[in-house]
Amino acid sequence: MKIKSSKNIDMKKLLIVWIAAAVILLPTRIYQLLKIVDLEQGFYLKTDFSVGFMYGFLAVLLILFVAGSYLSSKATEIKSDYSGNKLLGGVSIAVSVSMVVNVITQISTFLDLYKGFGSQFGVTTMELGEYMMKSGALSKLGEAVFALFSAIYFVLFGLGCFGEKIKIEKLRILAITPVAWSIFRMLTRLIRTISYIKVSDLFYEIIMILFMMVFFMAFAQVNAKVNEKGIEWKIFGYGFFASLMALICSVPRLVMVIIGKGDILSADSPLEIWDLLIAVFIIVYIVGLISCKKKEKSETEE
């Protein structure tokens, strides 16, 4: 239940804030990668005004997006009608394809780590299970498994957007697989025994995955129609911030690849195209909800 409701907080205004934030923060992060970050390790070589600025600005944006959505009565008026939204359908299928790429990538990494246990024989006393957990092999396997189911969910969601007779609300089990996928991604990063603050890539990735996780949970509830009343605001509050963090994690790396520095990006923080596509998916989905509300209001007035 909401403590307070304000009809003056329109989701369109938060969308404008999101666009402005992306325009400001993406060049700032690109500057950091070019000037003050060791691309191979992810550590800050030095800190300047941009570091504190990004942390402070992101903190303000988080409060603005979450509190603004929570306090807005308009956030609860959403009608999750994606049928006929071909742009959303196309992006959803693109996300599905990227998830398949993620499956292949993580399975390959899992097999390499599994084979690596043999080379540890005689050097360590770890059992296979302990080695698989500490090396991240199990979390990589979990990520691959749930990426596969997530790919199936996104392709079905995309087909539903194109008008196919697919009842997304019936796919309740598949709807939570992106949440499980995010959990295993988080586990992979948390087992890294380095500073989460000093390694900027890792810090931003953890924040991104955390908000992807809570967004996907709200997304699953709303679209599967499971106790969705009262949690609609999370689509906007968490979605805006998750998509912004995904852009911060992916776009600067894409720029590094384009300018020929992709080969020196940290092996632990490479360009992951699925993050970029998920950011696009979330914003297209949110814009679709805003447009749907406008259309519904216009039809009511007529």
PDB file of N, CA, C and O in Angstrom, residues 18 22 25-26 29 54-55 58-59 61-62 65 200-212 238-253 275-276 279 282:
ATOM      1  N   TRP A  18      15.651  10.129 -17.496  1.00  0.00           N
ATOM      2  CA  TRP A  18      16.468   8.973 -17.884  1.00  0.00           C
ATOM      3  C   TRP A  18      17.300   9.297 -19.120  1.00  0.00           C
ATOM      4  O   TRP A  18      18.498   8.987 -19.178  1.00  0.00           O
ATOM      5  N   ALA A  22      21.396   9.493 -19.287  1.00  0.00           N
ATOM      6  CA  ALA A  22      22.186   8.679 -20.206  1.00  0.00           C
ATOM      7  C   ALA A  22      23.133   9.558 -21.026  1.00  0.00           C
ATOM      8  O   ALA A  22      24.306   9.203 -21.243  1.00  0.00           O
ATOM      9  N   LEU A  25      25.943  10.600 -18.402  1.00  0.00           N
ATOM     10  CA  LEU A  25      26.756   9.570 -17.772  1.00  0.00           C
ATOM     11  C   LEU A  25      27.547   8.707 -18.747  1.00  0.00           C
ATOM     12  O   LEU A  25      28.655   8.262 -18.426  1.00  0.00           O
ATOM     13  N   LEU A  26      27.005   8.435 -19.923  1.00  0.00           N
ATOM     14  CA  LEU A  26      27.741   7.583 -20.865  1.00  0.00           C
ATOM     15  C   LEU A  26      29.049   8.224 -21.323  1.00  0.00           C
ATOM     16  O   LEU A  26      30.101   7.556 -21.291  1.00  0.00           O
ATOM     17  N   ARG A  29      31.526   7.976 -18.431  1.00  0.00           N
ATOM     18  CA  ARG A  29      32.116   6.640 -18.250  1.00  0.00           C
ATOM     19  C   ARG A  29      33.117   6.324 -19.360  1.00  0.00           C
ATOM     20  O   ARG A  29      34.153   5.697 -19.106  1.00  0.00           O
ATOM     21  N   MET A  54      29.920  10.564 -10.719  1.00  0.00           N
ATOM     22  CA  MET A  54      29.096   9.441 -11.169  1.00  0.00           C
ATOM     23  C   MET A  54      28.405   8.748 -10.004  1.00  0.00           C
ATOM     24  O   MET A  54      27.207   8.439 -10.069  1.00  0.00           O
ATOM     25  N   TYR A  55      29.147   8.507  -8.932  1.00  0.00           N
ATOM     26  CA  TYR A  55      28.554   7.840  -7.777  1.00  0.00           C
ATOM     27  C   TYR A  55      27.419   8.689  -7.194  1.00  0.00           C
ATOM     28  O   TYR A  55      26.337   8.180  -6.882  1.00  0.00           O
ATOM     29  N   LEU A  58      24.373   8.922  -9.678  1.00  0.00           N
ATOM     30  CA  LEU A  58      23.628   7.661  -9.718  1.00  0.00           C
ATOM     31  C   LEU A  58      22.784   7.471  -8.455  1.00  0.00           C
ATOM     32  O   LEU A  58      21.661   6.969  -8.519  1.00  0.00           O
ATOM     33  N   ALA A  59      23.326   7.888  -7.302  1.00  0.00           N
ATOM     34  CA  ALA A  59      22.574   7.782  -6.054  1.00  0.00           C
ATOM     35  C   ALA A  59      21.324   8.656  -6.105  1.00  0.00           C
ATOM     36  O   ALA A  59      20.228   8.231  -5.696  1.00  0.00           O
ATOM     37  N   LEU A  61      19.777   9.656  -8.849  1.00  0.00           N
ATOM     38  CA  LEU A  61      18.870   9.077  -9.847  1.00  0.00           C
ATOM     39  C   LEU A  61      18.104   7.885  -9.282  1.00  0.00           C
ATOM     40  O   LEU A  61      16.914   7.717  -9.548  1.00  0.00           O
ATOM     41  N   LEU A  62      18.796   7.056  -8.507  1.00  0.00           N
ATOM     42  CA  LEU A  62      18.138   5.898  -7.899  1.00  0.00           C
ATOM     43  C   LEU A  62      16.985   6.342  -7.007  1.00  0.00           C
ATOM     44  O   LEU A  62      15.877   5.805  -7.097  1.00  0.00           O
ATOM     45  N   PHE A  65      14.142   7.840  -9.314  1.00  0.00           N
ATOM     46  CA  PHE A  65      13.373   6.853 -10.071  1.00  0.00           C
ATOM     47  C   PHE A  65      12.486   5.997  -9.169  1.00  0.00           C
ATOM     48  O   PHE A  65      11.301   5.802  -9.452  1.00  0.00           O
ATOM     49  N   SER A 200      35.994  -0.716 -10.820  1.00  0.00           N
ATOM     50  CA  SER A 200      34.771  -0.006 -11.195  1.00  0.00           C
ATOM     51  C   SER A 200      33.830  -0.850 -12.043  1.00  0.00           C
ATOM     52  O   SER A 200      32.611  -0.806 -11.869  1.00  0.00           O
ATOM     53  N   ASP A 201      34.384  -1.639 -12.971  1.00  0.00           N
ATOM     54  CA  ASP A 201      33.539  -2.489 -13.816  1.00  0.00           C
ATOM     55  C   ASP A 201      32.712  -3.444 -12.967  1.00  0.00           C
ATOM     56  O   ASP A 201      31.512  -3.610 -13.185  1.00  0.00           O
ATOM     57  N   LEU A 202      33.366  -4.083 -12.005  1.00  0.00           N
ATOM     58  CA  LEU A 202      32.680  -5.053 -11.159  1.00  0.00           C
ATOM     59  C   LEU A 202      31.605  -4.376 -10.311  1.00  0.00           C
ATOM     60  O   LEU A 202      30.505  -4.908 -10.147  1.00  0.00           O
ATOM     61  N   PHE A 203      31.919  -3.218  -9.768  1.00  0.00           N
ATOM     62  CA  PHE A 203      30.955  -2.481  -8.947  1.00  0.00           C
ATOM     63  C   PHE A 203      29.701  -2.151  -9.751  1.00  0.00           C
ATOM     64  O   PHE A 203      28.579  -2.405  -9.315  1.00  0.00           O
ATOM     65  N   TYR A 204      29.891  -1.604 -10.936  1.00  0.00           N
ATOM     66  CA  TYR A 204      28.745  -1.229 -11.769  1.00  0.00           C
ATOM     67  C   TYR A 204      27.959  -2.458 -12.225  1.00  0.00           C
ATOM     68  O   TYR A 204      26.731  -2.415 -12.334  1.00  0.00           O
ATOM     69  N   GLU A 205      28.661  -3.555 -12.497  1.00  0.00           N
ATOM     70  CA  GLU A 205      27.982  -4.777 -12.915  1.00  0.00           C
ATOM     71  C   GLU A 205      27.095  -5.328 -11.800  1.00  0.00           C
ATOM     72  O   GLU A 205      25.969  -5.775 -12.055  1.00  0.00           O
ATOM     73  N   ILE A 206      27.601  -5.306 -10.580  1.00  0.00           N
ATOM     74  CA  ILE A 206      26.818  -5.810  -9.450  1.00  0.00           C
ATOM     75  C   ILE A 206      25.540  -4.983  -9.262  1.00  0.00           C
ATOM     76  O   ILE A 206      24.458  -5.531  -9.055  1.00  0.00           O
ATOM     77  N   ILE A 207      25.673  -3.659  -9.355  1.00  0.00           N
ATOM     78  CA  ILE A 207      24.506  -2.787  -9.236  1.00  0.00           C
ATOM     79  C   ILE A 207      23.525  -3.061 -10.379  1.00  0.00           C
ATOM     80  O   ILE A 207      22.306  -3.159 -10.172  1.00  0.00           O
ATOM     81  N   MET A 208      24.055  -3.202 -11.585  1.00  0.00           N
ATOM     82  CA  MET A 208      23.211  -3.470 -12.752  1.00  0.00           C
ATOM     83  C   MET A 208      22.434  -4.765 -12.583  1.00  0.00           C
ATOM     84  O   MET A 208      21.203  -4.815 -12.792  1.00  0.00           O
ATOM     85  N   ILE A 209      23.117  -5.838 -12.213  1.00  0.00           N
ATOM     86  CA  ILE A 209      22.469  -7.143 -12.094  1.00  0.00           C
ATOM     87  C   ILE A 209      21.436  -7.140 -10.979  1.00  0.00           C
ATOM     88  O   ILE A 209      20.358  -7.736 -11.104  1.00  0.00           O
ATOM     89  N   LEU A 210      21.745  -6.457  -9.871  1.00  0.00           N
ATOM     90  CA  LEU A 210      20.799  -6.369  -8.763  1.00  0.00           C
ATOM     91  C   LEU A 210      19.482  -5.762  -9.219  1.00  0.00           C
ATOM     92  O   LEU A 210      18.397  -6.305  -8.926  1.00  0.00           O
ATOM     93  N   PHE A 211      19.545  -4.673  -9.964  1.00  0.00           N
ATOM     94  CA  PHE A 211      18.309  -4.013 -10.390  1.00  0.00           C
ATOM     95  C   PHE A 211      17.651  -4.719 -11.575  1.00  0.00           C
ATOM     96  O   PHE A 211      16.432  -4.635 -11.741  1.00  0.00           O
ATOM     97  N   MET A 212      18.435  -5.424 -12.374  1.00  0.00           N
ATOM     98  CA  MET A 212      17.827  -6.281 -13.391  1.00  0.00           C
ATOM     99  C   MET A 212      16.998  -7.365 -12.715  1.00  0.00           C
ATOM    100  O   MET A 212      15.890  -7.698 -13.151  1.00  0.00           O
ATOM    101  N   TYR A 238      12.457   0.430 -10.893  1.00  0.00           N
ATOM    102  CA  TYR A 238      13.624  -0.432 -11.072  1.00  0.00           C
ATOM    103  C   TYR A 238      14.048  -0.508 -12.532  1.00  0.00           C
ATOM    104  O   TYR A 238      15.230  -0.650 -12.839  1.00  0.00           O
ATOM    105  N   GLY A 239      13.079  -0.425 -13.431  1.00  0.00           N
ATOM    106  CA  GLY A 239      13.382  -0.538 -14.851  1.00  0.00           C
ATOM    107  C   GLY A 239      14.245   0.605 -15.365  1.00  0.00           C
ATOM    108  O   GLY A 239      15.214   0.380 -16.100  1.00  0.00           O
ATOM    109  N   PHE A 240      13.904   1.826 -14.989  1.00  0.00           N
ATOM    110  CA  PHE A 240      14.701   2.973 -15.423  1.00  0.00           C
ATOM    111  C   PHE A 240      16.151   2.832 -14.967  1.00  0.00           C
ATOM    112  O   PHE A 240      17.085   3.046 -15.744  1.00  0.00           O
ATOM    113  N   PHE A 241      16.339   2.458 -13.700  1.00  0.00           N
ATOM    114  CA  PHE A 241      17.701   2.392 -13.162  1.00  0.00           C
ATOM    115  C   PHE A 241      18.456   1.189 -13.715  1.00  0.00           C
ATOM    116  O   PHE A 241      19.645   1.297 -14.035  1.00  0.00           O
ATOM    117  N   ALA A 242      17.791   0.053 -13.849  1.00  0.00           N
ATOM    118  CA  ALA A 242      18.448  -1.144 -14.392  1.00  0.00           C
ATOM    119  C   ALA A 242      18.917  -0.906 -15.816  1.00  0.00           C
ATOM    120  O   ALA A 242      20.042  -1.278 -16.185  1.00  0.00           O
ATOM    121  N   SER A 243      18.072  -0.285 -16.629  1.00  0.00           N
ATOM    122  CA  SER A 243      18.435  -0.045 -18.031  1.00  0.00           C
ATOM    123  C   SER A 243      19.577   0.966 -18.136  1.00  0.00           C
ATOM    124  O   SER A 243      20.465   0.830 -18.984  1.00  0.00           O
ATOM    125  N   LEU A 244      19.563   1.975 -17.261  1.00  0.00           N
ATOM    126  CA  LEU A 244      20.644   2.963 -17.274  1.00  0.00           C
ATOM    127  C   LEU A 244      21.971   2.312 -16.897  1.00  0.00           C
ATOM    128  O   LEU A 244      23.001   2.547 -17.542  1.00  0.00           O
ATOM    129  N   MET A 245      21.962   1.459 -15.869  1.00  0.00           N
ATOM    130  CA  MET A 245      23.187   0.771 -15.458  1.00  0.00           C
ATOM    131  C   MET A 245      23.667  -0.182 -16.557  1.00  0.00           C
ATOM    132  O   MET A 245      24.882  -0.334 -16.767  1.00  0.00           O
ATOM    133  N   ALA A 246      22.726  -0.813 -17.249  1.00  0.00           N
ATOM    134  CA  ALA A 246      23.108  -1.724 -18.334  1.00  0.00           C
ATOM    135  C   ALA A 246      23.791  -0.952 -19.465  1.00  0.00           C
ATOM    136  O   ALA A 246      24.758  -1.442 -20.069  1.00  0.00           O
ATOM    137  N   LEU A 247      23.307   0.245 -19.739  1.00  0.00           N
ATOM    138  CA  LEU A 247      23.962   1.074 -20.756  1.00  0.00           C
ATOM    139  C   LEU A 247      25.355   1.487 -20.303  1.00  0.00           C
ATOM    140  O   LEU A 247      26.311   1.468 -21.087  1.00  0.00           O
ATOM    141  N   ILE A 248      25.486   1.850 -19.038  1.00  0.00           N
ATOM    142  CA  ILE A 248      26.785   2.264 -18.500  1.00  0.00           C
ATOM    143  C   ILE A 248      27.797   1.121 -18.573  1.00  0.00           C
ATOM    144  O   ILE A 248      28.987   1.340 -18.813  1.00  0.00           O
ATOM    145  N   CYS A 249      27.314  -0.107 -18.392  1.00  0.00           N
ATOM    146  CA  CYS A 249      28.205  -1.274 -18.429  1.00  0.00           C
ATOM    147  C   CYS A 249      28.535  -1.727 -19.847  1.00  0.00           C
ATOM    148  O   CYS A 249      29.591  -2.337 -20.065  1.00  0.00           O
ATOM    149  N   SER A 250      27.663  -1.456 -20.799  1.00  0.00           N
ATOM    150  CA  SER A 250      27.848  -2.011 -22.140  1.00  0.00           C
ATOM    151  C   SER A 250      28.285  -1.004 -23.203  1.00  0.00           C
ATOM    152  O   SER A 250      29.189  -1.306 -24.001  1.00  0.00           O
ATOM    153  N   VAL A 251      27.690   0.172 -23.224  1.00  0.00           N
ATOM    154  CA  VAL A 251      27.997   1.137 -24.291  1.00  0.00           C
ATOM    155  C   VAL A 251      29.461   1.567 -24.285  1.00  0.00           C
ATOM    156  O   VAL A 251      30.109   1.571 -25.351  1.00  0.00           O
ATOM    157  N   PRO A 252      30.032   1.948 -23.130  1.00  0.00           N
ATOM    158  CA  PRO A 252      31.460   2.318 -23.146  1.00  0.00           C
ATOM    159  C   PRO A 252      32.362   1.190 -23.630  1.00  0.00           C
ATOM    160  O   PRO A 252      33.356   1.441 -24.334  1.00  0.00           O
ATOM    161  N   ARG A 253      32.047  -0.049 -23.289  1.00  0.00           N
ATOM    162  CA  ARG A 253      32.851  -1.182 -23.763  1.00  0.00           C
ATOM    163  C   ARG A 253      32.698  -1.343 -25.273  1.00  0.00           C
ATOM    164  O   ARG A 253      33.656  -1.685 -25.970  1.00  0.00           O
ATOM    165  N   ASP A 275      23.411  -7.336 -22.329  1.00  0.00           N
ATOM    166  CA  ASP A 275      23.111  -6.240 -21.411  1.00  0.00           C
ATOM    167  C   ASP A 275      22.601  -5.018 -22.175  1.00  0.00           C
ATOM    168  O   ASP A 275      21.653  -4.359 -21.746  1.00  0.00           O
ATOM    169  N   LEU A 276      23.233  -4.722 -23.287  1.00  0.00           N
ATOM    170  CA  LEU A 276      22.804  -3.596 -24.113  1.00  0.00           C
ATOM    171  C   LEU A 276      21.390  -3.818 -24.641  1.00  0.00           C
ATOM    172  O   LEU A 276      20.542  -2.919 -24.590  1.00  0.00           O
ATOM    173  N   ALA A 279      18.774  -3.475 -21.914  1.00  0.00           N
ATOM    174  CA  ALA A 279      18.532  -2.057 -21.629  1.00  0.00           C
ATOM    175  C   ALA A 279      17.536  -1.479 -22.631  1.00  0.00           C
ATOM    176  O   ALA A 279      16.595  -0.762 -22.250  1.00  0.00           O
ATOM    177  N   ILE A 282      13.980  -2.929 -21.948  1.00  0.00           N
ATOM    178  CA  ILE A 282      13.297  -2.339 -20.801  1.00  0.00           C
ATOM    179  C   ILE A 282      12.715  -0.978 -21.157  1.00  0.00           C
ATOM    180  O   ILE A 282      11.552  -0.684 -20.844  1.00  0.00           O
TER     181      ILE A 282
END
